[in-house]
Amino acid sequence: MDIRSSVLLTDFYQLAMLQGYLERGMEDTAVFECFVRTMPPQRGFFMAAGLAQLLEFLENVRFPPDELEWIADSGRFSRSFVEYLERFRFAGDLHAVPEGTVFFANEPVVRVTAPLPQAQLIETRLINLLHYQTLIASKAARCVLAAAGKPVIDFGLRRSHGAEAGLLAARASYLAGFAGSATVMAGPFFEVPVFGTMGHSFVQAHETERHAFEHFADAQPDNVVLLLDTHDTEKGAHTVVELASRLRSKGMTIKGVRLDSGDLVKQAQRVRRILDDGGLREVQITASGNLDEDAIRHLVAAQAPVDLFAVGTRLTTSADVPYLECVYKLQAYSGRPTRKKSEGKETWPGAKQVYRHYDQRGRIDHDVVTTADDIQEGKPLLRQVMESGKCRETSPSLNQIREQARAELATLPEEMRRCSQGITIPVQLSSALRDLTRVVDARDSPS
């Protein structure tokens, strides 16, 4: 069983509700929307990601025989329900914000229009795919902004929450502007450039650091990036200088060194001085070790001579904001707009569109959320990407999405580009949406 495509990777209540709908003949068209309820104070914007994986899932969603057998044998569902699942195909429409787009709280990023059972069943996996990559892309985009033009790479697979998470984190961070990833599978899967150096264990396994460096160079002659801080960082830098001419005589060039511990500002300054004095000005310095956007910003502000930043644990776990309040809510059924009015979890009814407005410099000024049929000035963010269960066009390449993300980040106001805490873009509600809400509230009020 491939869990990535399994429909059983869902919540039980989806199947329970599905049987209830089918028993009552509730198969009219429903509209669901996915959005993030609140903006955490540690964020000022989100970056949409994960749509490509969602579209792939929806085009291929099936219940294979072994899963149908498990459902039937569970004794919790009727035979007619199992037969419905055997024929299940997603045949709905999808409107979505393109991957790499900046968005804000309470703005729909995906709108699903489909028969109610179909739209309901896909909820769990839809949120699962969109939430995680959006979470990571939003964190990665902040690291890219903090790095001020210097490359950043993903080092986070080993502490990601599972194999799929680590692989998708490599994709999400790359589309947000990272230069690549240490996750090897991201290369063949997503054509993400793969980076890597060496580990402390390689140095420890040798009698001397010099032997370790030379043996690594022999093994990776086109990727000689040496880790300096296993024993003594400055001595390691001197060893690199001493080794450089010997490697050069063998046709090898030392590309870089990596610092992974201690005061990275001071370490980088000292190592840079040693390398420069030894004639190795072209050797780049990579910094790693519990980095995030704040640590990167500190290094940049201190003018630390770091050429490349490697971000791991704090990226793939989004350590400061480990989840977003990402939800998928029914907005209309059988032509009737609906609204959830739970305290603190209210929604706005009906299918919606978001219009973006820019100032004279091309920076985002504000967004307007309105009903889908209320045509407004500004740039509409949601566009149709799937019709009757089939993608309307080929998904953009990951490099095209990266360009979209780069252009989007350039539209952020300067204060937001500095990732100042608590700063975000105002999101306005149109009069058409407010009027619809009053109509729905009047209709649903107890008589």
CSV table of C-alpha atoms in Angstrom, one decimal:
chain,number,residue,atom,x,y,z
A,1,MET,CA,0.0,0.0,0.0
A,2,ASP,CA,1.3,3.4,-1.0
A,3,ILE,CA,0.1,5.6,1.9
A,4,ARG,CA,0.7,8.8,-0.1
A,5,SER,CA,-2.1,7.9,-2.5
A,6,SER,CA,-4.3,5.8,-0.1
A,7,VAL,CA,-7.8,7.2,0.5
A,8,LEU,CA,-7.7,5.6,3.9
A,9,LEU,CA,-5.2,8.2,5.0
A,10,THR,CA,-8.1,10.1,6.3
A,11,ASP,CA,-10.2,10.7,9.5
A,12,PHE,CA,-12.8,8.0,10.3
A,13,TYR,CA,-15.5,10.6,10.4
A,14,GLN,CA,-15.1,11.3,6.7
A,15,LEU,CA,-16.3,7.8,5.9
A,16,ALA,CA,-19.0,7.9,8.6
A,17,MET,CA,-20.4,11.2,7.2
A,18,LEU,CA,-20.1,9.9,3.6
A,19,GLN,CA,-22.4,6.9,4.4
A,20,GLY,CA,-24.8,9.3,6.1
A,21,TYR,CA,-25.0,11.6,3.0
A,22,LEU,CA,-25.4,8.6,0.7
A,23,GLU,CA,-28.2,7.1,2.7
A,24,ARG,CA,-30.1,10.3,2.5
A,25,GLY,CA,-29.4,11.0,-1.1
A,26,MET,CA,-27.4,14.1,-0.3
A,27,GLU,CA,-25.3,14.3,-3.4
A,28,ASP,CA,-26.0,17.9,-4.6
A,29,THR,CA,-23.2,20.3,-5.3
A,30,ALA,CA,-21.2,21.6,-2.3
A,31,VAL,CA,-18.6,24.4,-2.1
A,32,PHE,CA,-15.8,24.0,0.4
A,33,GLU,CA,-12.9,26.4,1.0
A,34,CYS,CA,-9.5,26.0,2.6
A,35,PHE,CA,-8.0,28.9,4.5
A,36,VAL,CA,-5.9,29.7,7.5
A,37,ARG,CA,-8.0,31.2,10.3
A,38,THR,CA,-5.4,33.3,12.1
A,39,MET,CA,-2.0,34.9,11.5
A,40,PRO,CA,0.5,33.9,14.2
A,41,PRO,CA,2.4,37.0,15.6
A,42,GLN,CA,5.7,35.4,14.4
A,43,ARG,CA,4.4,35.6,10.8
A,44,GLY,CA,3.3,38.4,8.7
A,45,PHE,CA,2.4,36.4,5.6
A,46,PHE,CA,2.0,32.9,4.3
A,47,MET,CA,3.3,31.4,1.1
A,48,ALA,CA,1.0,28.9,-0.7
A,49,ALA,CA,2.5,25.5,-1.5
A,50,GLY,CA,1.4,21.9,-2.1
A,51,LEU,CA,-1.2,22.4,-4.9
A,52,ALA,CA,0.7,20.2,-7.3
A,53,GLN,CA,0.5,17.2,-4.9
A,54,LEU,CA,-3.1,17.9,-4.2
A,55,LEU,CA,-4.0,17.9,-7.9
A,56,GLU,CA,-2.1,14.7,-8.5
A,57,PHE,CA,-4.0,13.1,-5.6
A,58,LEU,CA,-7.4,14.2,-6.8
A,59,GLU,CA,-6.8,13.0,-10.4
A,60,ASN,CA,-5.8,9.6,-9.2
A,61,VAL,CA,-7.9,9.0,-6.0
A,62,ARG,CA,-9.2,5.4,-6.0
A,63,PHE,CA,-10.1,2.8,-3.5
A,64,PRO,CA,-8.0,-0.3,-4.4
A,65,PRO,CA,-9.4,-3.8,-3.6
A,66,ASP,CA,-7.4,-4.4,-0.4
A,67,GLU,CA,-8.8,-1.1,1.1
A,68,LEU,CA,-12.3,-1.9,0.0
A,69,GLU,CA,-11.9,-5.4,1.6
A,70,TRP,CA,-10.8,-3.8,4.9
A,71,ILE,CA,-13.8,-1.4,4.9
A,72,ALA,CA,-16.2,-4.3,4.2
A,73,ASP,CA,-14.6,-6.5,6.8
A,74,SER,CA,-14.8,-3.8,9.5
A,75,GLY,CA,-18.5,-4.4,9.8
A,76,ARG,CA,-19.1,-0.7,10.2
A,77,PHE,CA,-20.4,0.1,6.7
A,78,SER,CA,-23.2,-1.1,4.4
A,79,ARG,CA,-22.6,-3.1,1.2
A,80,SER,CA,-24.1,-0.4,-0.9
A,81,PHE,CA,-21.6,2.1,0.6
A,82,VAL,CA,-18.6,-0.2,-0.3
A,83,GLU,CA,-20.0,-0.4,-3.8
A,84,TYR,CA,-20.1,3.4,-4.0
A,85,LEU,CA,-16.5,3.6,-2.9
A,86,GLU,CA,-15.5,1.0,-5.5
A,87,ARG,CA,-16.8,3.5,-8.2
A,88,PHE,CA,-15.4,6.6,-6.5
A,89,ARG,CA,-13.7,9.2,-8.6
A,90,PHE,CA,-13.3,12.9,-7.9
A,91,ALA,CA,-15.2,14.8,-10.6
A,92,GLY,CA,-15.3,18.3,-9.1
A,93,ASP,CA,-13.8,21.7,-9.9
A,94,LEU,CA,-11.0,23.4,-8.1
A,95,HIS,CA,-10.1,27.1,-7.9
A,96,ALA,CA,-6.8,27.8,-6.2
A,97,VAL,CA,-4.2,30.4,-5.5
A,98,PRO,CA,-1.0,29.5,-7.5
A,99,GLU,CA,1.9,28.0,-5.5
A,100,GLY,CA,4.4,30.6,-4.5
A,101,THR,CA,1.7,33.2,-3.9
A,102,VAL,CA,1.8,35.3,-0.7
A,103,PHE,CA,-1.5,35.3,1.1
A,104,PHE,CA,-2.9,36.2,4.5
A,105,ALA,CA,-5.3,34.9,7.2
A,106,ASN,CA,-9.0,34.3,6.3
A,107,GLU,CA,-8.3,34.3,2.5
A,108,PRO,CA,-9.3,31.1,0.7
A,109,VAL,CA,-6.4,29.4,-1.1
A,110,VAL,CA,-8.5,26.5,-2.5
A,111,ARG,CA,-12.1,26.3,-3.4
A,112,VAL,CA,-13.6,22.9,-4.1
A,113,THR,CA,-17.0,22.6,-6.0
A,114,ALA,CA,-18.2,19.0,-6.2
A,115,PRO,CA,-20.9,16.6,-5.2
A,116,LEU,CA,-21.1,16.7,-1.4
A,117,PRO,CA,-19.7,13.2,-0.7
A,118,GLN,CA,-16.7,13.8,-3.0
A,119,ALA,CA,-15.9,17.2,-1.6
A,120,GLN,CA,-16.2,15.9,2.0
A,121,LEU,CA,-14.1,12.8,1.5
A,122,ILE,CA,-11.0,14.7,0.3
A,123,GLU,CA,-10.9,17.1,3.3
A,124,THR,CA,-8.3,15.4,5.4
A,125,ARG,CA,-5.7,14.7,2.7
A,126,LEU,CA,-6.3,18.2,1.2
A,127,ILE,CA,-5.4,19.9,4.5
A,128,ASN,CA,-2.6,17.5,5.1
A,129,LEU,CA,-0.9,18.3,1.8
A,130,LEU,CA,-1.5,22.1,1.7
A,131,HIS,CA,-0.9,22.8,5.4
A,132,TYR,CA,2.5,21.3,5.7
A,133,GLN,CA,4.1,22.6,2.5
A,134,THR,CA,2.6,26.1,3.2
A,135,LEU,CA,3.9,26.0,6.7
A,136,ILE,CA,7.4,25.2,5.5
A,137,ALA,CA,7.4,27.5,2.5
A,138,SER,CA,6.3,30.4,4.7
A,139,LYS,CA,9.2,29.7,7.1
A,140,ALA,CA,11.6,29.2,4.3
A,141,ALA,CA,10.6,32.5,2.6
A,142,ARG,CA,11.5,34.3,5.8
A,143,CYS,CA,15.0,32.7,5.8
A,144,VAL,CA,15.4,33.8,2.2
A,145,LEU,CA,14.5,37.4,3.0
A,146,ALA,CA,16.9,37.3,6.1
A,147,ALA,CA,19.8,36.0,4.0
A,148,ALA,CA,19.7,39.2,1.8
A,149,GLY,CA,20.6,37.5,-1.4
A,150,LYS,CA,23.0,34.8,-0.1
A,151,PRO,CA,22.0,31.2,-0.8
A,152,VAL,CA,20.2,29.1,1.8
A,153,ILE,CA,19.9,25.3,1.7
A,154,ASP,CA,17.7,22.7,3.5
A,155,PHE,CA,19.5,20.4,5.9
A,156,GLY,CA,16.5,19.2,7.8
A,157,LEU,CA,15.5,15.7,6.7
A,158,ARG,CA,16.8,13.8,9.7
A,159,ARG,CA,14.6,15.7,12.2
A,160,SER,CA,11.6,16.1,10.0
A,161,HIS,CA,8.4,14.4,11.1
A,162,GLY,CA,8.6,11.4,8.8
A,163,ALA,CA,9.9,10.6,5.3
A,164,GLU,CA,7.2,12.3,3.3
A,165,ALA,CA,7.5,15.5,5.5
A,166,GLY,CA,11.2,15.7,4.9
A,167,LEU,CA,10.8,15.2,1.1
A,168,LEU,CA,8.0,17.8,0.8
A,169,ALA,CA,10.0,20.2,3.0
A,170,ALA,CA,12.8,20.1,0.5
A,171,ARG,CA,10.3,20.9,-2.3
A,172,ALA,CA,8.5,23.7,-0.3
A,173,SER,CA,11.7,25.4,0.8
A,174,TYR,CA,13.1,25.3,-2.8
A,175,LEU,CA,10.0,26.8,-4.3
A,176,ALA,CA,10.2,29.5,-1.6
A,177,GLY,CA,13.7,30.5,-2.8
A,178,PHE,CA,16.2,28.0,-1.2
A,179,ALA,CA,19.1,27.1,-3.4
A,180,GLY,CA,18.7,23.4,-2.8
A,181,SER,CA,18.5,20.6,-0.2
A,182,ALA,CA,20.7,17.9,1.4
A,183,THR,CA,17.8,15.4,0.9
A,184,VAL,CA,19.0,13.2,-1.9
A,185,MET,CA,15.5,12.0,-3.0
A,186,ALA,CA,14.5,15.6,-3.7
A,187,GLY,CA,16.9,15.4,-6.7
A,188,PRO,CA,15.2,12.7,-8.7
A,189,PHE,CA,11.7,13.4,-7.4
A,190,PHE,CA,11.6,17.2,-7.8
A,191,GLU,CA,14.8,18.1,-9.6
A,192,VAL,CA,15.9,20.1,-6.6
A,193,PRO,CA,19.7,20.7,-6.5
A,194,VAL,CA,21.3,18.5,-3.9
A,195,PHE,CA,24.0,19.8,-1.6
A,196,GLY,CA,26.2,18.1,1.0
A,197,THR,CA,29.5,18.3,2.9
A,198,MET,CA,30.8,15.8,5.4
A,199,GLY,CA,29.9,14.8,8.9
A,200,HIS,CA,31.9,14.9,12.2
A,201,SER,CA,32.0,11.1,12.2
A,202,PHE,CA,34.1,11.0,9.0
A,203,VAL,CA,36.8,13.1,10.8
A,204,GLN,CA,36.6,11.1,14.0
A,205,ALA,CA,37.0,7.9,12.1
A,206,HIS,CA,40.5,9.0,10.9
A,207,GLU,CA,43.6,9.2,13.0
A,208,THR,CA,44.2,12.8,11.9
A,209,GLU,CA,42.0,15.6,10.6
A,210,ARG,CA,44.4,16.1,7.7
A,211,HIS,CA,43.9,12.5,6.6
A,212,ALA,CA,40.2,12.8,6.9
A,213,PHE,CA,40.2,16.0,4.7
A,214,GLU,CA,42.4,14.4,2.1
A,215,HIS,CA,40.5,11.1,1.9
A,216,PHE,CA,37.2,13.0,1.6
A,217,ALA,CA,38.7,15.0,-1.3
A,218,ASP,CA,39.8,11.8,-3.0
A,219,ALA,CA,36.3,10.5,-2.7
A,220,GLN,CA,34.5,13.7,-3.7
A,221,PRO,CA,37.0,15.6,-5.9
A,222,ASP,CA,34.3,17.8,-7.4
A,223,ASN,CA,32.7,18.5,-4.0
A,224,VAL,CA,35.5,19.3,-1.6
A,225,VAL,CA,33.7,21.0,1.3
A,226,LEU,CA,35.3,20.3,4.6
A,227,LEU,CA,33.9,20.5,8.1
A,228,LEU,CA,36.2,22.4,10.4
A,229,ASP,CA,34.9,22.2,14.0
A,230,THR,CA,35.2,18.5,14.9
A,231,HIS,CA,38.2,19.4,17.1
A,232,ASP,CA,39.5,22.9,16.9
A,233,THR,CA,38.0,25.2,14.2
A,234,GLU,CA,41.0,27.5,13.7
A,235,LYS,CA,43.4,24.5,13.5
A,236,GLY,CA,41.1,22.9,11.0
A,237,ALA,CA,41.2,26.1,8.9
A,238,HIS,CA,45.1,26.0,9.0
A,239,THR,CA,45.0,22.4,7.9
A,240,VAL,CA,42.8,23.3,4.9
A,241,VAL,CA,45.4,25.9,3.9
A,242,GLU,CA,48.3,23.4,4.3
A,243,LEU,CA,46.4,20.8,2.2
A,244,ALA,CA,45.3,23.1,-0.6
A,245,SER,CA,48.5,23.1,-2.6
A,246,ARG,CA,48.7,19.2,-2.4
A,247,LEU,CA,45.2,18.9,-3.6
A,248,ARG,CA,45.8,21.4,-6.3
A,249,SER,CA,48.6,19.3,-7.6
A,250,LYS,CA,46.1,16.4,-7.9
A,251,GLY,CA,43.7,18.6,-9.9
A,252,MET,CA,41.4,19.3,-7.0
A,253,THR,CA,40.1,22.6,-5.7
A,254,ILE,CA,38.7,23.1,-2.2
A,255,LYS,CA,35.2,24.6,-2.8
A,256,GLY,CA,34.3,25.5,0.8
A,257,VAL,CA,34.4,24.8,4.5
A,258,ARG,CA,31.5,24.4,7.0
A,259,LEU,CA,31.1,25.8,10.5
A,260,ASP,CA,28.5,24.1,12.7
A,261,SER,CA,29.0,25.2,16.2
A,262,GLY,CA,30.1,28.0,18.6
A,263,ASP,CA,29.9,31.7,18.0
A,264,LEU,CA,29.4,31.7,14.2
A,265,VAL,CA,30.2,35.4,13.8
A,266,LYS,CA,33.6,35.1,15.4
A,267,GLN,CA,34.4,31.7,14.0
A,268,ALA,CA,33.6,32.9,10.4
A,269,GLN,CA,35.7,36.0,10.9
A,270,ARG,CA,38.7,34.0,12.1
A,271,VAL,CA,38.4,31.3,9.5
A,272,ARG,CA,38.0,33.8,6.7
A,273,ARG,CA,41.2,35.6,7.9
A,274,ILE,CA,43.1,32.3,7.9
A,275,LEU,CA,41.9,31.3,4.5
A,276,ASP,CA,42.6,34.7,3.0
A,277,ASP,CA,46.1,34.8,4.4
A,278,GLY,CA,46.7,31.4,3.0
A,279,GLY,CA,45.7,32.5,-0.5
A,280,LEU,CA,42.3,30.7,-0.4
A,281,ARG,CA,40.0,33.8,-0.9
A,282,GLU,CA,37.8,31.8,-3.3
A,283,VAL,CA,36.9,29.1,-0.6
A,284,GLN,CA,33.4,29.7,0.6
A,285,ILE,CA,32.2,29.5,4.2
A,286,THR,CA,28.9,27.6,5.0
A,287,ALA,CA,27.3,28.1,8.3
A,288,SER,CA,25.0,25.6,9.9
A,289,GLY,CA,23.8,24.6,13.4
A,290,ASN,CA,20.3,25.5,14.6
A,291,LEU,CA,19.9,28.3,12.1
A,292,ASP,CA,16.6,30.0,11.4
A,293,GLU,CA,15.7,33.4,10.0
A,294,ASP,CA,16.6,35.2,13.2
A,295,ALA,CA,20.0,33.6,13.4
A,296,ILE,CA,20.6,34.4,9.7
A,297,ARG,CA,19.6,38.0,10.2
A,298,HIS,CA,22.0,38.3,13.1
A,299,LEU,CA,24.9,36.9,11.0
A,300,VAL,CA,24.1,39.2,8.1
A,301,ALA,CA,23.8,42.3,10.4
A,302,ALA,CA,27.1,41.4,12.0
A,303,GLN,CA,28.7,41.2,8.5
A,304,ALA,CA,29.9,37.7,9.3
A,305,PRO,CA,31.8,36.4,6.2
A,306,VAL,CA,29.4,33.6,5.6
A,307,ASP,CA,28.6,32.7,2.0
A,308,LEU,CA,25.9,30.1,2.4
A,309,PHE,CA,23.4,29.2,5.2
A,310,ALA,CA,22.2,25.7,5.9
A,311,VAL,CA,19.0,25.5,7.8
A,312,GLY,CA,17.8,22.2,9.3
A,313,THR,CA,15.6,21.4,12.3
A,314,ARG,CA,14.0,24.8,12.8
A,315,LEU,CA,12.9,24.7,9.1
A,316,THR,CA,11.4,21.3,8.7
A,317,THR,CA,9.6,21.5,12.1
A,318,SER,CA,8.8,25.2,11.7
A,319,ALA,CA,10.0,25.3,15.3
A,320,ASP,CA,8.6,28.7,16.2
A,321,VAL,CA,5.2,28.1,14.6
A,322,PRO,CA,4.8,24.3,14.3
A,323,TYR,CA,1.3,24.5,12.8
A,324,LEU,CA,-1.1,26.8,11.1
A,325,GLU,CA,-4.9,26.9,11.9
A,326,CYS,CA,-5.6,25.6,8.4
A,327,VAL,CA,-9.2,24.6,7.9
A,328,TYR,CA,-11.6,23.4,5.2
A,329,LYS,CA,-15.2,24.6,5.6
A,330,LEU,CA,-18.5,24.1,3.8
A,331,GLN,CA,-19.6,27.4,2.3
A,332,ALA,CA,-22.6,26.4,0.3
A,333,TYR,CA,-24.7,23.3,-0.4
A,334,SER,CA,-27.3,22.7,-3.1
A,335,GLY,CA,-27.2,26.4,-4.0
A,336,ARG,CA,-27.7,27.5,-0.4
A,337,PRO,CA,-24.9,29.6,1.2
A,338,THR,CA,-23.9,28.3,4.6
A,339,ARG,CA,-22.0,29.8,7.5
A,340,LYS,CA,-20.4,28.3,10.7
A,341,LYS,CA,-21.1,30.6,13.7
A,342,SER,CA,-19.2,28.7,16.4
A,343,GLU,CA,-17.6,31.2,18.9
A,344,GLY,CA,-14.1,32.1,17.7
A,345,LYS,CA,-14.5,30.0,14.6
A,346,GLU,CA,-17.0,31.9,12.5
A,347,THR,CA,-16.8,31.7,8.7
A,348,TRP,CA,-18.1,33.9,5.9
A,349,PRO,CA,-20.7,32.2,3.6
A,350,GLY,CA,-20.6,31.4,-0.1
A,351,ALA,CA,-18.0,30.9,-2.7
A,352,LYS,CA,-15.4,33.7,-2.6
A,353,GLN,CA,-12.7,35.4,-4.5
A,354,VAL,CA,-9.7,37.5,-3.3
A,355,TYR,CA,-8.6,40.7,-5.0
A,356,ARG,CA,-5.2,42.1,-4.4
A,357,HIS,CA,-4.4,45.8,-4.5
A,358,TYR,CA,-0.9,47.4,-4.9
A,359,ASP,CA,0.5,50.8,-4.1
A,360,GLN,CA,2.2,53.0,-6.6
A,361,ARG,CA,5.6,51.2,-6.0
A,362,GLY,CA,4.0,47.8,-6.8
A,363,ARG,CA,4.0,46.7,-3.1
A,364,ILE,CA,0.9,45.0,-1.7
A,365,ASP,CA,-1.4,47.6,-0.1
A,366,HIS,CA,-4.4,45.5,0.9
A,367,ASP,CA,-6.6,42.6,-0.1
A,368,VAL,CA,-10.4,42.4,-0.5
A,369,VAL,CA,-12.3,39.1,0.1
A,370,THR,CA,-15.7,39.1,-1.7
A,371,THR,CA,-18.2,36.7,-3.2
A,372,ALA,CA,-17.1,34.8,-6.3
A,373,ASP,CA,-19.6,36.7,-8.5
A,374,ASP,CA,-18.7,40.2,-7.3
A,375,ILE,CA,-16.2,41.4,-9.9
A,376,GLN,CA,-13.9,44.0,-8.4
A,377,GLU,CA,-10.9,46.1,-9.3
A,378,GLY,CA,-7.5,44.5,-8.4
A,379,LYS,CA,-5.8,41.2,-9.2
A,380,PRO,CA,-8.0,38.1,-8.6
A,381,LEU,CA,-5.9,35.5,-6.8
A,382,LEU,CA,-8.0,32.3,-7.2
A,383,ARG,CA,-8.1,30.7,-10.7
A,384,GLN,CA,-9.6,27.5,-11.9
A,385,VAL,CA,-7.1,24.7,-12.1
A,386,MET,CA,-9.3,21.6,-12.3
A,387,GLU,CA,-12.6,21.0,-14.1
A,388,SER,CA,-14.7,17.8,-13.7
A,389,GLY,CA,-11.8,16.1,-11.9
A,390,LYS,CA,-9.2,16.9,-14.6
A,391,CYS,CA,-6.4,19.4,-14.5
A,392,ARG,CA,-7.1,22.2,-17.0
A,393,GLU,CA,-3.4,22.7,-17.8
A,394,THR,CA,0.0,21.2,-17.0
A,395,SER,CA,1.2,22.3,-13.6
A,396,PRO,CA,4.1,24.8,-13.7
A,397,SER,CA,7.6,23.6,-13.1
A,398,LEU,CA,9.2,24.0,-9.7
A,399,ASN,CA,11.5,26.6,-11.2
A,400,GLN,CA,8.5,28.5,-12.5
A,401,ILE,CA,7.0,28.4,-9.1
A,402,ARG,CA,10.3,29.7,-7.6
A,403,GLU,CA,10.1,32.7,-10.0
A,404,GLN,CA,6.5,33.3,-8.8
A,405,ALA,CA,7.6,33.2,-5.2
A,406,ARG,CA,10.5,35.5,-5.9
A,407,ALA,CA,8.2,38.0,-7.6
A,408,GLU,CA,5.7,37.7,-4.7
A,409,LEU,CA,8.3,38.4,-2.0
A,410,ALA,CA,9.4,41.5,-4.0
A,411,THR,CA,5.8,42.9,-3.6
A,412,LEU,CA,6.0,42.8,0.2
A,413,PRO,CA,6.3,46.2,1.9
A,414,GLU,CA,9.8,46.9,3.3
A,415,GLU,CA,8.8,46.4,6.9
A,416,MET,CA,7.3,43.0,6.1
A,417,ARG,CA,10.5,42.0,4.2
A,418,ARG,CA,12.3,42.6,7.5
A,419,CYS,CA,9.8,40.1,9.0
A,420,SER,CA,9.0,42.4,11.8
A,421,GLN,CA,6.8,40.7,14.3
A,422,GLY,CA,3.1,41.5,14.3
A,423,ILE,CA,3.2,43.3,10.9
A,424,THR,CA,0.8,42.1,8.2
A,425,ILE,CA,-1.4,43.3,5.4
A,426,PRO,CA,-5.0,44.4,6.0
A,427,VAL,CA,-7.6,42.1,4.6
A,428,GLN,CA,-10.9,43.8,3.9
A,429,LEU,CA,-14.4,42.3,3.5
A,430,SER,CA,-16.5,43.6,0.6
A,431,SER,CA,-20.0,45.0,1.1
A,432,ALA,CA,-21.3,42.1,-1.1
A,433,LEU,CA,-19.9,39.5,1.3
A,434,ARG,CA,-21.2,41.4,4.4
A,435,ASP,CA,-24.7,41.7,2.7
A,436,LEU,CA,-24.7,37.9,2.0
A,437,THR,CA,-23.7,37.2,5.6
A,438,ARG,CA,-26.7,39.3,6.9
A,439,VAL,CA,-29.0,37.4,4.6
A,440,VAL,CA,-27.7,34.0,5.8
A,441,ASP,CA,-27.9,35.1,9.4
A,442,ALA,CA,-31.5,36.2,9.0
A,443,ARG,CA,-32.4,33.0,7.3
A,444,ASP,CA,-30.8,30.8,9.9
A,445,SER,CA,-32.0,32.8,13.0
A,446,PRO,CA,-34.5,30.9,15.2
A,447,SER,CA,-38.0,32.1,14.5
